[in-house]
Coordinates of C-alpha atoms and ligand atoms in Angstrom, one line a residue:
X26 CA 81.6 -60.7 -121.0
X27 CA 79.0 -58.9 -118.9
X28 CA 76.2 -59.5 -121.3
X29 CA 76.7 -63.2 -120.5
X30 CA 77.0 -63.0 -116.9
X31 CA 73.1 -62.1 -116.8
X32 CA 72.3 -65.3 -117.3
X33 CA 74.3 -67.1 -114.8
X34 CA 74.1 -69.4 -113.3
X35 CA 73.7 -72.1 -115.3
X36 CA 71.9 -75.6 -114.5
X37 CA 72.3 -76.7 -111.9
X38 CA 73.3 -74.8 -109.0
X39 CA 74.9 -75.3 -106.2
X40 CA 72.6 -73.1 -104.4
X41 CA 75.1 -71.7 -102.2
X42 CA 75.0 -68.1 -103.9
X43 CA 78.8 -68.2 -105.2
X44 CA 79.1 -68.7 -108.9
X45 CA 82.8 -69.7 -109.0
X46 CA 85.1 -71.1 -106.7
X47 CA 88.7 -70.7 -107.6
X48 CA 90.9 -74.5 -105.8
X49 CA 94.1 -74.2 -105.0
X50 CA 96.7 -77.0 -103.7
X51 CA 99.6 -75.2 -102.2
X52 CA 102.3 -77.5 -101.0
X53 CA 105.2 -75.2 -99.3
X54 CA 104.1 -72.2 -101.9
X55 CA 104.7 -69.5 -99.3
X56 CA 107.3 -67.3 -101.8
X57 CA 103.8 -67.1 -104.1
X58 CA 101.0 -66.9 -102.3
X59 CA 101.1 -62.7 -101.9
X60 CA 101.4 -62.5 -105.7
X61 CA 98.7 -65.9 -106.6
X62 CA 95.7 -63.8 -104.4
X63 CA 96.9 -60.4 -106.3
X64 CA 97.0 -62.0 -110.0
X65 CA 93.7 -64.4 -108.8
X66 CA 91.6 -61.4 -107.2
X67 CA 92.6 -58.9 -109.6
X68 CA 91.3 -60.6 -112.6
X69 CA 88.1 -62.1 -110.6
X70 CA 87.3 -58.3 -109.5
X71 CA 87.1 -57.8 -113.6
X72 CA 84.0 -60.3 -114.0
X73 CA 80.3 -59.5 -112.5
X74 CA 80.2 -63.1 -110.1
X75 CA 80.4 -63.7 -107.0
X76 CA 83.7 -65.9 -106.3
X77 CA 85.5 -67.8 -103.2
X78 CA 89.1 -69.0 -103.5
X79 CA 89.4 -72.1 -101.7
X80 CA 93.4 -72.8 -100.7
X81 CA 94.0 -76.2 -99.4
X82 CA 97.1 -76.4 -97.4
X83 CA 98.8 -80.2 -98.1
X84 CA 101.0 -79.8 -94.9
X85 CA 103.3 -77.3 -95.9
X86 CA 106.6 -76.8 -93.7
X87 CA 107.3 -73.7 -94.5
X88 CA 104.7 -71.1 -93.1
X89 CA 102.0 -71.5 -96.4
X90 CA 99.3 -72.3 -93.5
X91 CA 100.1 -69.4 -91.3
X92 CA 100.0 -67.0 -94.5
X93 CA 96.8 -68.6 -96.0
X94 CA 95.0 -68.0 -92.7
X95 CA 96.2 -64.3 -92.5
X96 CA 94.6 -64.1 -96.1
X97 CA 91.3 -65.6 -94.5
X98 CA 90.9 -63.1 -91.7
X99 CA 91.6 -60.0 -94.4
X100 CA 89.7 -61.0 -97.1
X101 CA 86.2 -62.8 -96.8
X102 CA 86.1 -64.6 -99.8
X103 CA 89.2 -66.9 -99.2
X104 CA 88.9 -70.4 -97.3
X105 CA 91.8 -71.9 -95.8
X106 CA 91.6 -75.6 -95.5
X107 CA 94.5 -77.2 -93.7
X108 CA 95.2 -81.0 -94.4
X109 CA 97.0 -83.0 -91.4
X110 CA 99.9 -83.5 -93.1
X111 CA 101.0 -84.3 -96.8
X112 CA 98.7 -85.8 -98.7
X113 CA 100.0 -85.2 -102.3
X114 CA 98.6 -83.2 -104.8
X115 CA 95.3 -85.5 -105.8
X116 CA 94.3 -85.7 -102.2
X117 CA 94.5 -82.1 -102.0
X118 CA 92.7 -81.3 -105.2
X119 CA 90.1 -83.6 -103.4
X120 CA 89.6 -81.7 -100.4
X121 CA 89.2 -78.5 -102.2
X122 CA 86.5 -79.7 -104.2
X123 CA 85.0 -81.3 -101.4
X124 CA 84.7 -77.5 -100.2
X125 CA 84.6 -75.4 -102.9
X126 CA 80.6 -74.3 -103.3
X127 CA 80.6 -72.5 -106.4
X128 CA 78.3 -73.8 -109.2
X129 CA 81.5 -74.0 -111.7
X130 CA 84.7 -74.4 -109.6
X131 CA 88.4 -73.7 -111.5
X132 CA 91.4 -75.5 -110.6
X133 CA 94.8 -73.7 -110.8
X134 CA 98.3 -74.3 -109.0
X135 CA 99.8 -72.1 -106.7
X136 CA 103.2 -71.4 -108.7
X137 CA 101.3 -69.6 -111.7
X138 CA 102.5 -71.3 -114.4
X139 CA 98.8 -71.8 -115.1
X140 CA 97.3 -67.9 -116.1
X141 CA 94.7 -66.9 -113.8
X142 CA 94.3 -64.5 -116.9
X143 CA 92.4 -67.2 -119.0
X144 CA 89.7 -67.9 -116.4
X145 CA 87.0 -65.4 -118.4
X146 CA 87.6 -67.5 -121.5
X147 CA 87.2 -70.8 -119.2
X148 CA 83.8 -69.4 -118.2
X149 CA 82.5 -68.6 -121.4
X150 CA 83.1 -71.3 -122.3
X151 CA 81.2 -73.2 -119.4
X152 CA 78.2 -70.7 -120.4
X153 CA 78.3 -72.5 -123.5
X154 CA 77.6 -75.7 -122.1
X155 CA 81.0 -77.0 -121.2
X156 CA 80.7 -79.2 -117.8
X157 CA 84.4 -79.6 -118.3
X158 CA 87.3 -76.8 -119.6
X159 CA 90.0 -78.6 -120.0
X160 CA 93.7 -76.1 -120.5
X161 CA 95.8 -78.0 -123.1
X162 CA 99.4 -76.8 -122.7
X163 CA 100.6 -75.3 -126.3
X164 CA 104.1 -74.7 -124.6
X165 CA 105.7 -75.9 -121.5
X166 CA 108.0 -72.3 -121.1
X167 CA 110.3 -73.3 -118.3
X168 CA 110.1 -76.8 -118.2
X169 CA 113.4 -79.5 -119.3
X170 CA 113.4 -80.9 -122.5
X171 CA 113.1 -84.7 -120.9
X172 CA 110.1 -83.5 -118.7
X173 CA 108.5 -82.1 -122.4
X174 CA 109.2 -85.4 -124.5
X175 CA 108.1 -87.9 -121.2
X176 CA 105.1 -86.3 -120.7
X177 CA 104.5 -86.4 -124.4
X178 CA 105.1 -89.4 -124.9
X179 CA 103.3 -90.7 -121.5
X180 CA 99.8 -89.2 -122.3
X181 CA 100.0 -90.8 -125.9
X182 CA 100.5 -94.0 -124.2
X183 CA 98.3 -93.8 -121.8
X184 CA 95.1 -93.2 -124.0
X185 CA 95.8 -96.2 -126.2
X186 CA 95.9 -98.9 -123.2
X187 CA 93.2 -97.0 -121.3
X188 CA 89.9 -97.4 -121.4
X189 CA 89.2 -93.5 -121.3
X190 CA 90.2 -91.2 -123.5
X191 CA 92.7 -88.6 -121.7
X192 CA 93.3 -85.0 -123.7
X193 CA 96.8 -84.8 -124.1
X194 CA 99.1 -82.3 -122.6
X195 CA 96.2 -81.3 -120.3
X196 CA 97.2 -80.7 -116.5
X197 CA 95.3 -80.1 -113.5
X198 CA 94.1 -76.9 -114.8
X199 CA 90.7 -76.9 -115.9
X200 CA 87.3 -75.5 -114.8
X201 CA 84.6 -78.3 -113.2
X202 CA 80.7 -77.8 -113.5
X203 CA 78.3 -78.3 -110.5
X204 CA 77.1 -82.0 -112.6
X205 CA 81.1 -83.0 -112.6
X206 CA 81.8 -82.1 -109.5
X207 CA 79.4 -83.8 -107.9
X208 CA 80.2 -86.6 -110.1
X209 CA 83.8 -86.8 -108.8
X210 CA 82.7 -86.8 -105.6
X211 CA 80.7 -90.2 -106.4
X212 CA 84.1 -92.2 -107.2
X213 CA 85.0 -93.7 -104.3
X214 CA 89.3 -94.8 -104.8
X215 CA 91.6 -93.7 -102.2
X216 CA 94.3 -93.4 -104.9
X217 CA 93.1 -90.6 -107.0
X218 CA 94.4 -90.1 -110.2
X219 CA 92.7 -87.0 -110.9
X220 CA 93.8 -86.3 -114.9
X221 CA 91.9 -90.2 -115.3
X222 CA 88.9 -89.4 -113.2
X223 CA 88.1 -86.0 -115.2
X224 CA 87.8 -88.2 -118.1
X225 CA 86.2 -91.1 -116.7
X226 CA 83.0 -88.9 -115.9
X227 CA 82.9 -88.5 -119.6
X228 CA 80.8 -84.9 -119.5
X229 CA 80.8 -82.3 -122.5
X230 CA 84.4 -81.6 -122.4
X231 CA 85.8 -78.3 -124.2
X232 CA 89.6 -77.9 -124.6
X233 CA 91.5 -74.8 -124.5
X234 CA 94.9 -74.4 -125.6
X235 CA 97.2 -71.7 -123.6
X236 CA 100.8 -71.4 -123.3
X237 CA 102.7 -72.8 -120.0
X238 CA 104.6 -70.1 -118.1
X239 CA 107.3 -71.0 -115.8
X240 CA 106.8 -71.0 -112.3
X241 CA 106.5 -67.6 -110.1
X242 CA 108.9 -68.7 -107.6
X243 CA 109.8 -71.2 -105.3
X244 CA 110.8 -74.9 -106.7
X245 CA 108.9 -78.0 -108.6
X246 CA 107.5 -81.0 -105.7
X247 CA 108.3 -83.2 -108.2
X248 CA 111.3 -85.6 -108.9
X249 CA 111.7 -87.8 -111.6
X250 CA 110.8 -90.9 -109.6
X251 CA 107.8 -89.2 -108.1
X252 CA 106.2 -88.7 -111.8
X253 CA 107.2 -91.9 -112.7
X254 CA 105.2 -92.7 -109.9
X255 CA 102.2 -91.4 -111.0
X256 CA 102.8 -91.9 -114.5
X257 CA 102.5 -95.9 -113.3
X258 CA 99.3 -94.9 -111.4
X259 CA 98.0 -93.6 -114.0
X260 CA 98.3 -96.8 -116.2
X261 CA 97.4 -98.9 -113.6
X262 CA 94.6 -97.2 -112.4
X263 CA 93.2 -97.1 -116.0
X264 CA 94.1 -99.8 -117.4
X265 CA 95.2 -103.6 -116.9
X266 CA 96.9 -103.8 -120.6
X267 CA 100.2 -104.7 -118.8
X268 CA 98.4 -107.4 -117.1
X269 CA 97.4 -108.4 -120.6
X270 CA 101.0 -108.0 -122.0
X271 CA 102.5 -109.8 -119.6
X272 CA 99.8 -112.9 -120.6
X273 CA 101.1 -112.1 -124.3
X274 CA 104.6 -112.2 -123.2
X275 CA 104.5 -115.6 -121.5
X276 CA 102.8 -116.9 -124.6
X277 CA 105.1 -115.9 -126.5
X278 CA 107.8 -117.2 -124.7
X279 CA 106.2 -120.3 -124.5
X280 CA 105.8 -121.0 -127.8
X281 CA 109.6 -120.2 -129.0
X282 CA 110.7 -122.3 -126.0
X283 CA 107.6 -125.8 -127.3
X284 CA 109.5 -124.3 -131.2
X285 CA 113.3 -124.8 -129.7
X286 CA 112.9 -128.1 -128.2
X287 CA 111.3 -129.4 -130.9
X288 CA 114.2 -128.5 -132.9
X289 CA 116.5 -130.0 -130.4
X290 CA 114.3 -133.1 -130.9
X291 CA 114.6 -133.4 -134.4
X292 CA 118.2 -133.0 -134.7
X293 CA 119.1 -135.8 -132.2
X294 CA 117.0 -138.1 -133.5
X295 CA 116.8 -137.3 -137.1
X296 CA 120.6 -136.1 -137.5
X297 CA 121.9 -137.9 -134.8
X298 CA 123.4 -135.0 -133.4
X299 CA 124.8 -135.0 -129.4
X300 CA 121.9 -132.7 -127.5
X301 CA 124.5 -130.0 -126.1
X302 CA 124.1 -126.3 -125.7
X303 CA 125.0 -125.0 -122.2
X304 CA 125.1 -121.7 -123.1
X305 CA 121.5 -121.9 -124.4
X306 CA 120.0 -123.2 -121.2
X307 CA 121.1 -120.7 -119.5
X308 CA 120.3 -117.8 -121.6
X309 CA 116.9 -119.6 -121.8
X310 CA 116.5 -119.8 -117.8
X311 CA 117.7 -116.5 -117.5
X312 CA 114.9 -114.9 -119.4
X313 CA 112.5 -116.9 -118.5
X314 CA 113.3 -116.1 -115.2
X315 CA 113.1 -112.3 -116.2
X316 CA 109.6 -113.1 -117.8
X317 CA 108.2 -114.4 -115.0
X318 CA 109.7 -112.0 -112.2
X319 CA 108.5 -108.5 -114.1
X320 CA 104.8 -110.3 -114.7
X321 CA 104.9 -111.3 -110.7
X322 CA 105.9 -107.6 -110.0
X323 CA 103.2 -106.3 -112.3
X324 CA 100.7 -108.2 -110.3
X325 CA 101.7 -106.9 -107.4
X326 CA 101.5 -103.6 -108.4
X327 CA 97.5 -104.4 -109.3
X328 CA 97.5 -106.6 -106.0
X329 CA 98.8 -103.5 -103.7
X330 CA 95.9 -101.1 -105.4
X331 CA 93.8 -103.4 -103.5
X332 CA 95.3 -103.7 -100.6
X333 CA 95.1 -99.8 -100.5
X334 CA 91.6 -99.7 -101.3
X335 CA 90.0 -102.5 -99.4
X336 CA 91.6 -100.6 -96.3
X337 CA 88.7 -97.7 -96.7
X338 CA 91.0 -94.8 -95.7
X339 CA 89.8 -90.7 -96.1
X340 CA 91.8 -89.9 -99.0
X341 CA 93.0 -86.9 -96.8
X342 CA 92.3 -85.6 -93.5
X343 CA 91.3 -81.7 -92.8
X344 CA 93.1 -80.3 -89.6
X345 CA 91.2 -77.0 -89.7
X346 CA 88.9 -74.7 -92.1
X347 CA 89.5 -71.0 -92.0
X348 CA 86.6 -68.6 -93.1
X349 CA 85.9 -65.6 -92.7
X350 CA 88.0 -65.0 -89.8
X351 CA 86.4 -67.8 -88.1
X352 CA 88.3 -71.5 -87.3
X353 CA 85.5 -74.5 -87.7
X354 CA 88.0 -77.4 -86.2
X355 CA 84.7 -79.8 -86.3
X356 CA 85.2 -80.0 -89.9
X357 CA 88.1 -82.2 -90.2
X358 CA 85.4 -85.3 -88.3
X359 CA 82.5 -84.4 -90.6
X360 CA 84.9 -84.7 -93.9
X361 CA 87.0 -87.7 -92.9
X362 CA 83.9 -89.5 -92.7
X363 CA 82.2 -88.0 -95.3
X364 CA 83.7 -90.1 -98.0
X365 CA 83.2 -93.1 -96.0
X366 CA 79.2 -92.8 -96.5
X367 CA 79.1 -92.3 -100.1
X368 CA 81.4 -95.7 -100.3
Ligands
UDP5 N1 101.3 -79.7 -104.6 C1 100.5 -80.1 -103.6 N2 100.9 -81.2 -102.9 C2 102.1 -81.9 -103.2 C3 102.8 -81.4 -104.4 C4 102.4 -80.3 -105.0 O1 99.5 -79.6 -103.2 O2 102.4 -82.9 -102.6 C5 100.8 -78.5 -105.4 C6 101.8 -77.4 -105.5 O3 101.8 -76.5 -104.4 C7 101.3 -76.6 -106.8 C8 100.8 -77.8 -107.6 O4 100.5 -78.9 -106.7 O5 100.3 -75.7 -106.5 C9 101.7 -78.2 -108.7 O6 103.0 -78.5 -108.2 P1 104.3 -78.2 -108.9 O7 104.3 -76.8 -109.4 O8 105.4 -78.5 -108.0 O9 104.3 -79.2 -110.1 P2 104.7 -79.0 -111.6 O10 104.1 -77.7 -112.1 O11 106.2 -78.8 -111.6 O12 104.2 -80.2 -112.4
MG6 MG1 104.2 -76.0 -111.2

């Protein structure tokens, strides 16, 4: 390992002097975060770089802010970033990159199901050209079986109606170069789907395959609806195949429906039997009705993207930046708008 670190950093650098900067979104995470610096610092003491952890607070309720800016004031390589209020997960991811310096930056959640453990192999692997590390999960420990088979089955789906190419059972966790960092920061949409964006910057990508723990403590932030949610951004930010299904749909229903009355036609005229069939007008308005109110709905869903984006919001806003013992409340002006000028 030490052998490699001579030559770091690799091209380019940030210039800021750190050589890794560890993100973290913490979203009411206080039960971990004693035990995420221990596992997070122990192992980053173990390599020959110079490191900053960069925590983003996405407006915890439960005391996570206090305790990150405790860690701040003890330890000088930890930045506490506070966000207003919750902003989700991608918007937090955001704003730590936004501040993270390093010239290879890691992303890792709070709850340690991701091994801070595996971060040497992550930057060996960047030292071998890697711009992106991507973790592929070889086990989900911890995890329901419906969670396992969705997610599956989601990311499989996903890649054949998108037009990138998603690794499969990849997270969040991964380690960024300086080049794809700043490329991220280049893509402009208020609704981030981050999993489709690493992917969209299309930069040498090397997977590693590690197995999922279960989390440290504390509980998931996510329901069932919620990752449906963003399973539905993440094909609609990707992709418009359903647009293109729905098209398919109504053609198809078209047809059978020019097919049926041209059978109802022929046997009135030709067999001179009485038109009748209640039943089958109904059934036949029914689903046509159903047809046409899912393809409405699904251009909605496309139409309200819009809406969000033409609006121009910050995709998060920073209440305060802890460093070094020092509070820079200025910060939260300079980032809101800082994603405004590369628009
Ligand atoms: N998280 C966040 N904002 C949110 C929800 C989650 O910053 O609105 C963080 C959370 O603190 C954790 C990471 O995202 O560090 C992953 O969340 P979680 O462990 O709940 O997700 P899971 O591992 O169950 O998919
Ligand atoms: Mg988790």
């Amino acid at each position: 390992m030490n052998a490699l670190v001579k030559f770091w950093p690799p091209e380019p650098s940030s210039g800021s002097g750190v050589t890794l900067s560890v993100v973290v979104p913490l979203y009411n995470e206080y039960e971990v975060i004693g035990l995420l610096y221990e596992r997070l610092s122990a192992i980053l003491a173990t390599l020959d770089i110079s490191w900053e952890l960069v925590l983003v607070d996405d407006g915890s309720t439960d005391g996570t802010a206090k305790a990150i800016e405790h860690l701040t004031q003890a330890h000088p390589a930890v930045t506490a970033v506070l966000l207003n209020r919750n902003f989700g997960k991608e918007a937090a991811l955001t704003a730590g990159l936004d501040h993270a310096q390093g010239d290879a930056v890691i992303i890792i959640d709070a709850d340690l199901q991701d091994p801070p453990e595996l971060i040497p192999q992550m930057l060996v692997a960047w030292h071998d050209g890697a711009d992106i590390v991507c973790m592929r999960r070889r086990s989900r420990a911890g995890e329901t079986w419906f969670k396992r088979v969705s997610a599956h089955h989601f990311y499989r789906l996903l890649n054949a109606i998108s037009d990138v190419d998603i690794p499969e059972d990849t997270g969040d966790f991964r380690l960024l170069s300086r080049r794809a960092v700043e490329a991220l920061s280049q893509l402009n949409e208020r609704e981030r789907y981050m999993k489709g964006l690493f992917a969209w910057i299309g930069l040498p990508t090397t997977v590693i395959e590690y197995d999922r723990m279960p989390r440290a403590a504390g509980t998931t932030k996510w329901d069932y609806l919620s990752l449906f949610g963003l399973a539905l951004e993440g094909i609609t930010s990707f992709s418009v195949a359903p647009l293109r299904l729905a098209m398919g749909l109504g053609l198809l229903t078209a047809f059978a429906g020019i097919l049926f009355t041209f059978w109802i036609v022929v046997k009135a005229l030709v067999f001179g039997e009485p038109v009748q069939g209640y039943p089958s007008l109904i059934s036949m308005v029914t689903i046509l009705g159903g047809v046409q109110l899912l393809s409405i709905g699904l251009l909605g869903e496309y139409i309200g993207k819009t809406y969000y984006e033409t609006k121009q919001r910050p995709v998060y806003l920073v209440r305060d930046v802890h460093r070094q013992g020092k509070a820079s409340a200025q910060a939260s002006a300079q980032t809101a708008s800082m994603r405004g000028r590369k628009a």
